[in-house]
CSV table of C-alpha atoms and ligand atoms in Angstrom, one decimal:
chain,number,residue,atom,x,y,z
A,1,MET,CA,336.9,274.1,111.9
A,2,THR,CA,334.1,275.0,114.3
A,3,THR,CA,332.9,278.5,114.8
A,4,GLY,CA,335.3,280.5,117.1
A,5,GLU,CA,338.3,278.3,116.6
A,6,ILE,CA,341.3,280.1,115.4
A,7,ALA,CA,342.6,279.1,111.9
A,8,PRO,CA,345.6,276.9,111.7
A,9,GLY,CA,348.7,278.9,111.2
A,10,ILE,CA,347.5,282.0,113.0
A,11,ALA,CA,349.5,282.1,116.2
A,12,SER,CA,348.3,283.9,119.3
A,13,PRO,CA,351.4,284.7,121.3
A,14,ALA,CA,351.3,285.7,125.0
A,15,LEU,CA,350.6,289.4,125.3
A,16,PRO,CA,353.4,291.9,126.2
A,17,ALA,CA,352.8,293.7,129.5
A,18,SER,CA,351.6,296.9,127.7
A,19,LEU,CA,348.7,295.1,126.0
A,20,ARG,CA,345.5,293.5,127.2
A,21,GLY,CA,343.2,291.3,125.2
A,22,THR,CA,339.7,292.2,124.0
A,23,LEU,CA,336.6,290.1,123.7
A,24,PRO,CA,336.8,287.6,120.8
A,25,GLY,CA,335.2,288.6,117.6
A,26,ARG,CA,332.1,286.4,118.0
A,27,TYR,CA,330.9,288.5,120.9
A,28,TYR,CA,330.0,291.1,118.3
A,29,THR,CA,328.2,288.9,115.8
A,30,ASP,CA,326.9,285.7,117.4
A,31,PRO,CA,323.1,285.9,117.8
A,32,THR,CA,323.3,283.5,120.7
A,33,ILE,CA,325.5,285.9,122.6
A,34,PHE,CA,323.3,288.8,121.6
A,35,ALA,CA,320.3,286.9,123.0
A,36,ALA,CA,322.1,286.3,126.2
A,37,GLU,CA,322.9,290.0,126.5
A,38,GLN,CA,319.3,290.9,125.9
A,39,ALA,CA,318.2,288.6,128.6
A,40,LEU,CA,321.0,289.1,131.2
A,41,ILE,CA,322.0,292.7,130.6
A,42,PHE,CA,319.2,294.8,129.0
A,43,GLU,CA,316.2,293.0,130.7
A,44,THR,CA,317.8,292.9,134.1
A,45,GLY,CA,319.2,296.4,134.7
A,46,TRP,CA,318.0,300.0,134.4
A,47,PHE,CA,317.4,301.1,130.8
A,48,CYS,CA,317.1,304.7,129.8
A,49,ALA,CA,314.0,304.7,127.5
A,50,VAL,CA,312.3,308.0,127.0
A,51,LEU,CA,312.8,311.7,127.4
A,52,ALA,CA,310.1,312.6,129.9
A,53,ALA,CA,309.3,315.8,128.1
A,54,ASP,CA,308.3,313.7,125.1
A,55,LEU,CA,305.3,312.6,127.1
A,56,PRO,CA,303.8,316.0,127.8
A,57,THR,CA,300.2,315.2,128.6
A,58,ALA,CA,298.1,312.4,130.0
A,59,GLY,CA,297.7,309.7,127.4
A,60,ALA,CA,300.9,310.5,125.5
A,61,PHE,CA,302.9,307.3,125.0
A,62,GLU,CA,305.9,305.8,123.3
A,63,THR,CA,306.7,302.2,122.7
A,64,VAL,CA,310.3,301.1,123.2
A,65,GLN,CA,312.1,297.8,122.6
A,66,ILE,CA,314.1,296.6,125.7
A,67,GLY,CA,315.8,293.3,125.2
A,68,ARG,CA,313.2,291.0,123.7
A,69,GLU,CA,310.3,293.0,125.1
A,70,SER,CA,308.2,295.8,123.6
A,71,VAL,CA,307.2,298.2,126.4
A,72,ILE,CA,304.5,300.9,126.4
A,73,VAL,CA,305.6,304.1,128.3
A,74,ALA,CA,302.6,306.4,129.0
A,75,ARG,CA,301.9,309.5,131.0
A,76,GLY,CA,299.1,308.8,133.5
A,77,ARG,CA,296.2,311.0,134.5
A,78,ASP,CA,298.0,311.7,137.8
A,79,GLY,CA,300.9,313.2,135.9
A,80,GLY,CA,303.3,310.3,136.6
A,81,VAL,CA,304.7,307.9,134.0
A,82,ASN,CA,303.7,304.2,133.8
A,83,ALA,CA,305.2,301.5,131.8
A,84,TYR,CA,303.9,298.0,131.0
A,85,LEU,CA,304.6,295.2,128.6
A,86,ASN,CA,303.0,295.7,125.2
A,87,VAL,CA,301.2,292.3,125.3
A,88,CYS,CA,297.5,291.8,125.7
A,89,ARG,CA,296.6,289.6,128.6
A,90,HIS,CA,293.8,287.9,126.6
A,91,ARG,CA,295.6,286.1,123.8
A,92,GLY,CA,298.8,288.1,123.6
A,93,ALA,CA,298.2,290.5,120.7
A,94,ARG,CA,300.6,293.5,120.5
A,95,ILE,CA,298.5,296.4,121.7
A,96,CYS,CA,300.4,299.3,120.2
A,97,THR,CA,302.3,299.1,116.9
A,98,GLU,CA,303.1,302.8,116.7
A,99,ASP,CA,306.4,304.2,118.0
A,100,LYS,CA,304.6,307.1,119.7
A,101,GLY,CA,301.2,308.7,119.9
A,102,SER,CA,298.5,309.8,122.2
A,103,VAL,CA,295.3,308.1,123.5
A,104,ARG,CA,292.4,309.8,125.3
A,105,ARG,CA,292.1,307.6,128.4
A,106,SER,CA,292.9,304.0,127.5
A,107,PHE,CA,294.6,301.5,125.3
A,108,GLN,CA,292.3,299.1,123.5
A,109,CYS,CA,293.6,295.8,122.0
A,110,PRO,CA,292.7,295.8,118.3
A,111,TYR,CA,291.9,292.0,118.4
A,112,HIS,CA,289.0,291.5,120.8
A,113,ALA,CA,288.9,294.9,122.4
A,114,TRP,CA,290.1,294.3,125.9
A,115,THR,CA,290.7,297.8,127.2
A,116,TYR,CA,293.3,299.0,129.7
A,117,GLY,CA,293.6,302.3,131.6
A,118,LEU,CA,296.6,304.5,131.5
A,119,ASP,CA,297.8,302.7,134.7
A,120,GLY,CA,297.6,299.4,132.8
A,121,LYS,CA,294.5,298.1,134.7
A,122,LEU,CA,291.9,296.2,132.8
A,123,ILE,CA,288.9,298.5,132.4
A,124,SER,CA,286.6,296.6,130.1
A,125,ALA,CA,286.2,293.7,127.7
A,126,PRO,CA,283.3,292.5,125.6
A,127,ASN,CA,281.0,290.4,127.7
A,128,ILE,CA,283.0,291.1,130.8
A,129,GLY,CA,279.7,290.7,132.8
A,130,GLU,CA,279.9,287.0,132.1
A,131,MET,CA,283.3,286.9,133.9
A,132,PRO,CA,282.6,288.4,137.3
A,133,ASP,CA,285.6,286.6,138.8
A,134,ILE,CA,288.2,288.4,136.8
A,135,ASP,CA,290.4,290.7,138.9
A,136,ARG,CA,291.0,293.9,136.9
A,137,VAL,CA,294.5,294.4,138.3
A,138,GLU,CA,295.5,290.8,138.1
A,139,TYR,CA,294.5,290.8,134.4
A,140,GLY,CA,295.9,294.2,133.8
A,141,LEU,CA,299.0,294.8,131.7
A,142,HIS,CA,302.3,293.6,133.2
A,143,ARG,CA,303.9,296.6,134.9
A,144,VAL,CA,307.5,297.5,134.5
A,145,HIS,CA,309.5,299.4,137.1
A,146,VAL,CA,309.9,303.2,136.4
A,147,ARG,CA,312.3,305.8,137.6
A,148,GLU,CA,312.7,309.4,136.4
A,149,TRP,CA,316.2,310.9,136.6
A,150,LEU,CA,317.9,313.7,134.6
A,151,GLY,CA,314.6,314.3,132.8
A,152,TYR,CA,314.6,310.8,131.3
A,153,VAL,CA,312.4,307.8,132.1
A,154,TRP,CA,314.5,304.8,133.1
A,155,LEU,CA,312.8,301.3,133.1
A,156,CYS,CA,313.7,298.0,134.6
A,157,LEU,CA,312.1,294.7,133.5
A,158,ALA,CA,313.5,292.7,136.4
A,159,GLU,CA,311.0,291.7,139.1
A,160,GLU,CA,313.5,292.9,141.7
A,161,PRO,CA,315.4,295.8,140.1
A,162,PRO,CA,319.0,296.4,141.1
A,163,SER,CA,319.6,299.6,143.2
A,164,PHE,CA,319.3,302.6,140.9
A,165,GLU,CA,321.7,304.5,143.2
A,166,ASP,CA,324.4,301.8,143.0
A,167,THR,CA,324.1,301.2,139.2
A,168,VAL,CA,323.1,304.2,137.2
A,169,ILE,CA,324.0,307.0,139.7
A,170,GLY,CA,327.0,304.8,140.7
A,171,ASP,CA,328.4,304.9,137.2
A,172,VAL,CA,328.1,308.7,137.1
A,173,THR,CA,329.7,309.0,140.5
A,174,ALA,CA,332.6,306.7,139.5
A,175,ARG,CA,333.3,308.9,136.5
A,176,LEU,CA,332.9,312.3,138.0
A,177,GLY,CA,334.2,311.5,141.5
A,178,SER,CA,331.1,312.7,143.3
A,179,PRO,CA,327.3,312.3,142.9
A,180,ASP,CA,326.9,316.1,143.2
A,181,ALA,CA,329.1,317.0,140.2
A,182,ILE,CA,326.3,316.5,137.7
A,183,VAL,CA,323.7,318.4,139.8
A,184,GLY,CA,324.8,321.9,138.6
A,185,TYR,CA,324.0,321.1,135.0
A,186,GLN,CA,320.3,320.9,136.0
A,187,VAL,CA,319.9,318.3,133.2
A,188,ALA,CA,316.2,317.6,134.1
A,189,ASP,CA,315.4,321.3,133.6
A,190,LEU,CA,317.0,321.6,130.2
A,191,LYS,CA,315.0,321.4,127.0
A,192,LEU,CA,315.5,319.4,123.8
A,193,GLY,CA,317.1,321.6,121.2
A,194,ARG,CA,317.9,319.0,118.6
A,195,ARG,CA,317.6,315.2,118.2
A,196,ILE,CA,319.5,313.1,115.6
A,197,SER,CA,319.0,309.4,115.2
A,198,TYR,CA,321.8,307.2,113.9
A,199,ASP,CA,321.2,303.7,112.5
A,200,VAL,CA,324.6,302.2,113.2
A,201,LYS,CA,325.6,298.9,111.6
A,202,ALA,CA,327.7,297.7,114.6
A,203,ASN,CA,327.3,295.8,117.8
A,204,TRP,CA,326.3,298.0,120.7
A,205,LYS,CA,329.6,297.1,122.5
A,206,GLN,CA,331.7,298.6,119.7
A,207,ILE,CA,329.9,301.9,120.4
A,208,VAL,CA,330.5,301.7,124.1
A,209,GLU,CA,334.2,300.9,123.7
A,210,ASN,CA,334.6,303.6,121.2
A,211,PHE,CA,333.1,306.2,123.5
A,212,MET,CA,335.3,305.1,126.4
A,213,GLU,CA,338.6,305.8,124.7
A,214,CYS,CA,340.3,308.6,122.9
A,215,TYR,CA,343.2,306.8,121.3
A,216,HIS,CA,341.3,307.4,118.1
A,217,CYS,CA,340.7,311.2,118.7
A,218,GLY,CA,343.8,312.5,117.0
A,219,THR,CA,343.1,310.3,113.9
A,220,ILE,CA,339.4,310.8,113.3
A,221,HIS,CA,338.2,313.8,115.3
A,222,PRO,CA,340.0,316.9,113.9
A,223,GLU,CA,337.2,319.3,115.0
A,224,LEU,CA,337.1,317.9,118.6
A,225,THR,CA,340.8,317.9,119.1
A,226,GLU,CA,340.9,321.6,118.0
A,227,VAL,CA,338.5,322.4,120.8
A,228,LEU,CA,340.0,319.9,123.3
A,229,PRO,CA,343.8,319.9,122.5
A,230,GLU,CA,344.6,317.3,125.3
A,231,PHE,CA,342.5,314.7,123.3
A,232,ALA,CA,345.2,314.7,120.6
A,233,ASN,CA,347.5,312.7,122.9
A,234,GLY,CA,344.9,309.9,123.2
A,235,LEU,CA,343.9,310.0,126.8
A,236,ALA,CA,340.1,310.3,127.1
A,237,ALA,CA,338.5,312.3,129.8
A,238,GLN,CA,337.0,309.0,130.9
A,239,TYR,CA,340.5,307.8,131.8
A,240,PHE,CA,340.7,309.9,134.9
A,241,VAL,CA,338.2,310.1,137.7
A,242,GLY,CA,336.8,313.6,138.0
A,243,HIS,CA,338.8,315.0,135.1
A,244,GLY,CA,337.2,317.3,132.6
A,245,ALA,CA,339.1,318.0,129.4
A,246,GLU,CA,340.0,321.7,129.2
A,247,PHE,CA,339.1,323.8,126.2
A,248,GLY,CA,342.0,325.1,124.2
A,249,GLU,CA,343.3,328.6,125.1
A,250,ASP,CA,341.9,330.3,122.0
A,251,VAL,CA,338.6,328.3,122.1
A,252,ALA,CA,335.6,330.3,123.1
A,253,GLY,CA,332.9,327.6,123.2
A,254,PHE,CA,332.1,323.9,122.5
A,255,THR,CA,331.2,324.6,118.9
A,256,VAL,CA,332.4,323.2,115.6
A,257,ASP,CA,334.7,326.1,114.9
A,258,GLY,CA,335.5,327.0,118.6
A,259,SER,CA,333.5,330.1,118.4
A,260,ALA,CA,331.5,331.3,121.3
A,261,GLY,CA,328.7,329.1,122.7
A,262,LEU,CA,325.6,330.1,124.6
A,263,GLU,CA,325.2,331.3,128.2
A,264,ARG,CA,326.6,329.1,130.9
A,265,ILE,CA,324.1,326.9,132.7
A,266,PRO,CA,323.8,328.8,136.0
A,267,GLY,CA,324.6,325.8,138.3
A,268,VAL,CA,327.9,325.0,136.5
A,269,GLY,CA,330.7,325.9,138.8
A,270,ASP,CA,333.9,327.9,137.9
A,271,ASP,CA,335.8,324.7,138.3
A,272,GLN,CA,333.6,323.0,135.6
A,273,ASP,CA,333.6,326.0,133.2
A,274,ARG,CA,335.5,325.6,129.9
A,275,ARG,CA,335.6,321.8,130.5
A,276,TYR,CA,334.1,318.8,128.9
A,277,TYR,CA,333.1,315.7,130.9
A,278,ALA,CA,332.0,312.4,129.3
A,279,ILE,CA,330.2,309.6,131.3
A,280,THR,CA,329.2,306.1,130.3
A,281,VAL,CA,326.3,304.7,132.1
A,282,ARG,CA,326.3,301.0,131.4
A,283,PRO,CA,324.9,299.5,129.3
A,284,GLN,CA,323.4,302.1,126.9
A,285,VAL,CA,323.8,305.8,127.9
A,286,PHE,CA,326.5,308.3,127.2
A,287,ILE,CA,326.3,311.8,128.8
A,288,ASN,CA,328.5,314.7,127.7
A,289,LEU,CA,328.6,317.8,129.8
A,290,VAL,CA,329.8,321.2,128.6
A,291,PRO,CA,329.1,324.6,130.3
A,292,ASP,CA,326.2,325.6,128.0
A,293,HIS,CA,324.6,322.3,127.0
A,294,VAL,CA,324.4,318.5,127.5
A,295,VAL,CA,324.6,315.9,124.8
A,296,PHE,CA,322.7,312.8,125.9
A,297,HIS,CA,323.0,309.5,123.9
A,298,ARG,CA,320.6,306.5,124.3
A,299,MET,CA,321.4,303.3,122.5
A,300,PHE,CA,318.8,300.7,121.4
A,301,PRO,CA,320.5,297.5,120.4
A,302,LEU,CA,318.4,295.9,117.6
A,303,THR,CA,320.5,292.9,116.5
A,304,ALA,CA,324.0,291.7,117.1
A,305,ASP,CA,325.3,294.0,114.3
A,306,ARG,CA,322.8,296.9,114.4
A,307,THR,CA,322.2,299.6,117.0
A,308,LEU,CA,320.0,302.6,116.9
A,309,VAL,CA,321.4,305.6,118.7
A,310,LEU,CA,319.3,308.6,119.6
A,311,CYS,CA,321.3,311.7,120.4
A,312,ASP,CA,319.7,314.6,122.2
A,313,TRP,CA,321.2,318.1,122.5
A,314,LEU,CA,319.8,319.8,125.6
A,315,TYR,CA,319.9,323.5,126.4
A,316,LEU,CA,318.5,326.0,128.8
A,317,PRO,CA,314.8,326.5,128.0
A,318,ASP,CA,315.4,330.2,127.2
A,319,VAL,CA,318.0,329.3,124.6
A,320,VAL,CA,315.6,326.9,122.8
A,321,ASP,CA,312.6,329.2,123.1
A,322,SER,CA,314.4,332.3,121.9
A,323,GLY,CA,315.5,330.5,118.7
A,324,ALA,CA,319.2,331.1,119.5
A,325,ASP,CA,321.6,329.6,117.0
A,326,ILE,CA,322.5,326.1,118.3
A,327,ASP,CA,323.7,324.9,114.9
A,328,ARG,CA,327.4,325.3,115.6
A,329,SER,CA,327.3,323.4,118.9
A,330,VAL,CA,325.1,320.6,117.4
A,331,GLU,CA,327.4,320.3,114.4
A,332,LEU,CA,330.4,319.6,116.6
A,333,PHE,CA,329.1,316.5,118.2
A,334,HIS,CA,327.1,315.4,115.2
A,335,ARG,CA,330.5,315.2,113.3
A,336,VAL,CA,332.0,313.4,116.3
A,337,ASN,CA,329.1,310.9,116.2
A,338,GLN,CA,329.4,310.3,112.4
A,339,GLN,CA,333.2,309.9,112.8
A,340,ASP,CA,332.8,307.5,115.7
A,341,PHE,CA,330.0,305.4,114.1
A,342,ASP,CA,331.9,305.1,110.8
A,343,ALA,CA,334.8,303.7,112.9
A,344,CYS,CA,332.5,301.3,114.7
A,345,GLU,CA,331.0,300.0,111.4
A,346,ARG,CA,334.6,299.6,110.0
A,347,CYS,CA,335.5,297.4,113.0
A,348,GLN,CA,332.2,295.4,112.8
A,349,LEU,CA,333.1,294.3,109.3
A,350,SER,CA,336.0,292.3,110.7
A,351,MET,CA,334.5,290.7,113.7
A,352,ASP,CA,333.9,287.4,111.9
A,353,SER,CA,337.4,287.3,110.4
A,354,ARG,CA,339.6,284.4,111.4
A,355,SER,CA,342.2,287.1,112.2
A,356,TYR,CA,340.0,288.4,115.0
A,357,ALA,CA,338.7,285.1,116.3
A,358,ARG,CA,340.6,285.6,119.6
A,359,GLY,CA,340.0,289.3,119.5
A,360,GLY,CA,342.5,292.2,119.4
A,361,VAL,CA,344.4,294.2,121.9
A,362,LEU,CA,344.0,297.2,124.1
A,363,VAL,CA,346.9,299.7,124.5
A,364,PRO,CA,347.5,301.3,127.9
A,365,SER,CA,345.2,304.3,127.3
A,366,GLU,CA,342.4,301.8,126.5
A,367,HIS,CA,343.1,299.3,129.4
A,368,HIS,CA,340.0,300.6,131.3
A,369,ILE,CA,337.8,299.1,128.5
A,370,GLY,CA,338.9,295.8,129.9
A,371,GLU,CA,336.7,296.5,132.9
A,372,PHE,CA,333.7,296.9,130.6
A,373,HIS,CA,334.6,293.6,128.9
A,374,ASP,CA,334.7,291.9,132.4
A,375,TRP,CA,331.4,293.5,133.3
A,376,VAL,CA,329.8,292.0,130.1
A,377,ALA,CA,331.5,288.6,130.6
A,378,ARG,CA,330.4,288.4,134.2
A,379,ARG,CA,326.8,288.8,133.1
A,380,VAL,CA,326.7,286.6,130.0
A,381,GLY,CA,329.5,284.1,130.8
B,401,LIG,S1,294.2,289.4,122.2
B,401,LIG,FE1,293.8,291.3,122.9
B,401,LIG,S2,291.7,291.3,123.2
B,401,LIG,FE2,292.1,289.3,122.5
B,402,LIG,FE1,335.3,309.3,119.3
């Protein structure tokens, strides 16, 4: 039997009308498919890489892995953010091996000391006087396209990036029904209150699919369904365009015990108050909006069966600076994350089983996940 063939004796009957098929199991484990996703999804579209506030001053940098590339993201002397491939133009040494740090005014390759400015331009090299024909821009670090939105630095490795408005903002608009609906949350002006990283032993698509549906909410999210009773019937907020799930009648805030939250973000309208909105920005961002804070997830796929998720809890700056108690609101989504990622890891264990060689099924409240599968399949074939 070759890989991917179904075992003899396991029948795959035509699906009844209420069910749709999923991707086959190998899409979650096969390194060849993962490599295709790296090249054709993560290296071609906009990737949310860094919280801009994590680069507070000129010379502050982070390195991020996008697809197969390591990228340096650095604050320039003009206050803007630059990004370039972490590959020396001399003989290819990796320039930065730290995840983050700060340099005074340049990056120097540790091998032969070629030195690059914060804009990536080649500034100096040993004996550069003997090479007067070298163009300092031409032999600078390869630049990556940069865009700042919602307080995050989004990067695109493609030579010709797709429209940011059509892809990233388009996903938010498709979910909320209007590009203006997110504006009132003033996400770019919020401040990081807490960050938790999760090393999830599951393929990145498991995590996207899980986030898109709420069929599981009644089973694994007792705290969340207390706060958002409509989730108990299995229809995620993401199922309806523009719909925010309403807090339960006796719930005061989006906290682990339903107790009062913090002051409402001033731009949040009355129609958005006491509601929870969830947005998937393909391929690697989830945004959760509630009246007093925003929970922002970035995923970094590491291998076919391992994904790093960074989750940021963002609040009004006054809330963070005053030391107000954010623990109860952090705890709610932290539990949701743990419950979700446990479920993703549980599914990942079965992806190579012969029982899942042709995939599983989506029930009606999950049918919209099929559009995500089509989106992936269109890109990787
Ligand atoms: S490889 Fe970087 S200076 Fe030689
Ligand atoms: Fe969940």
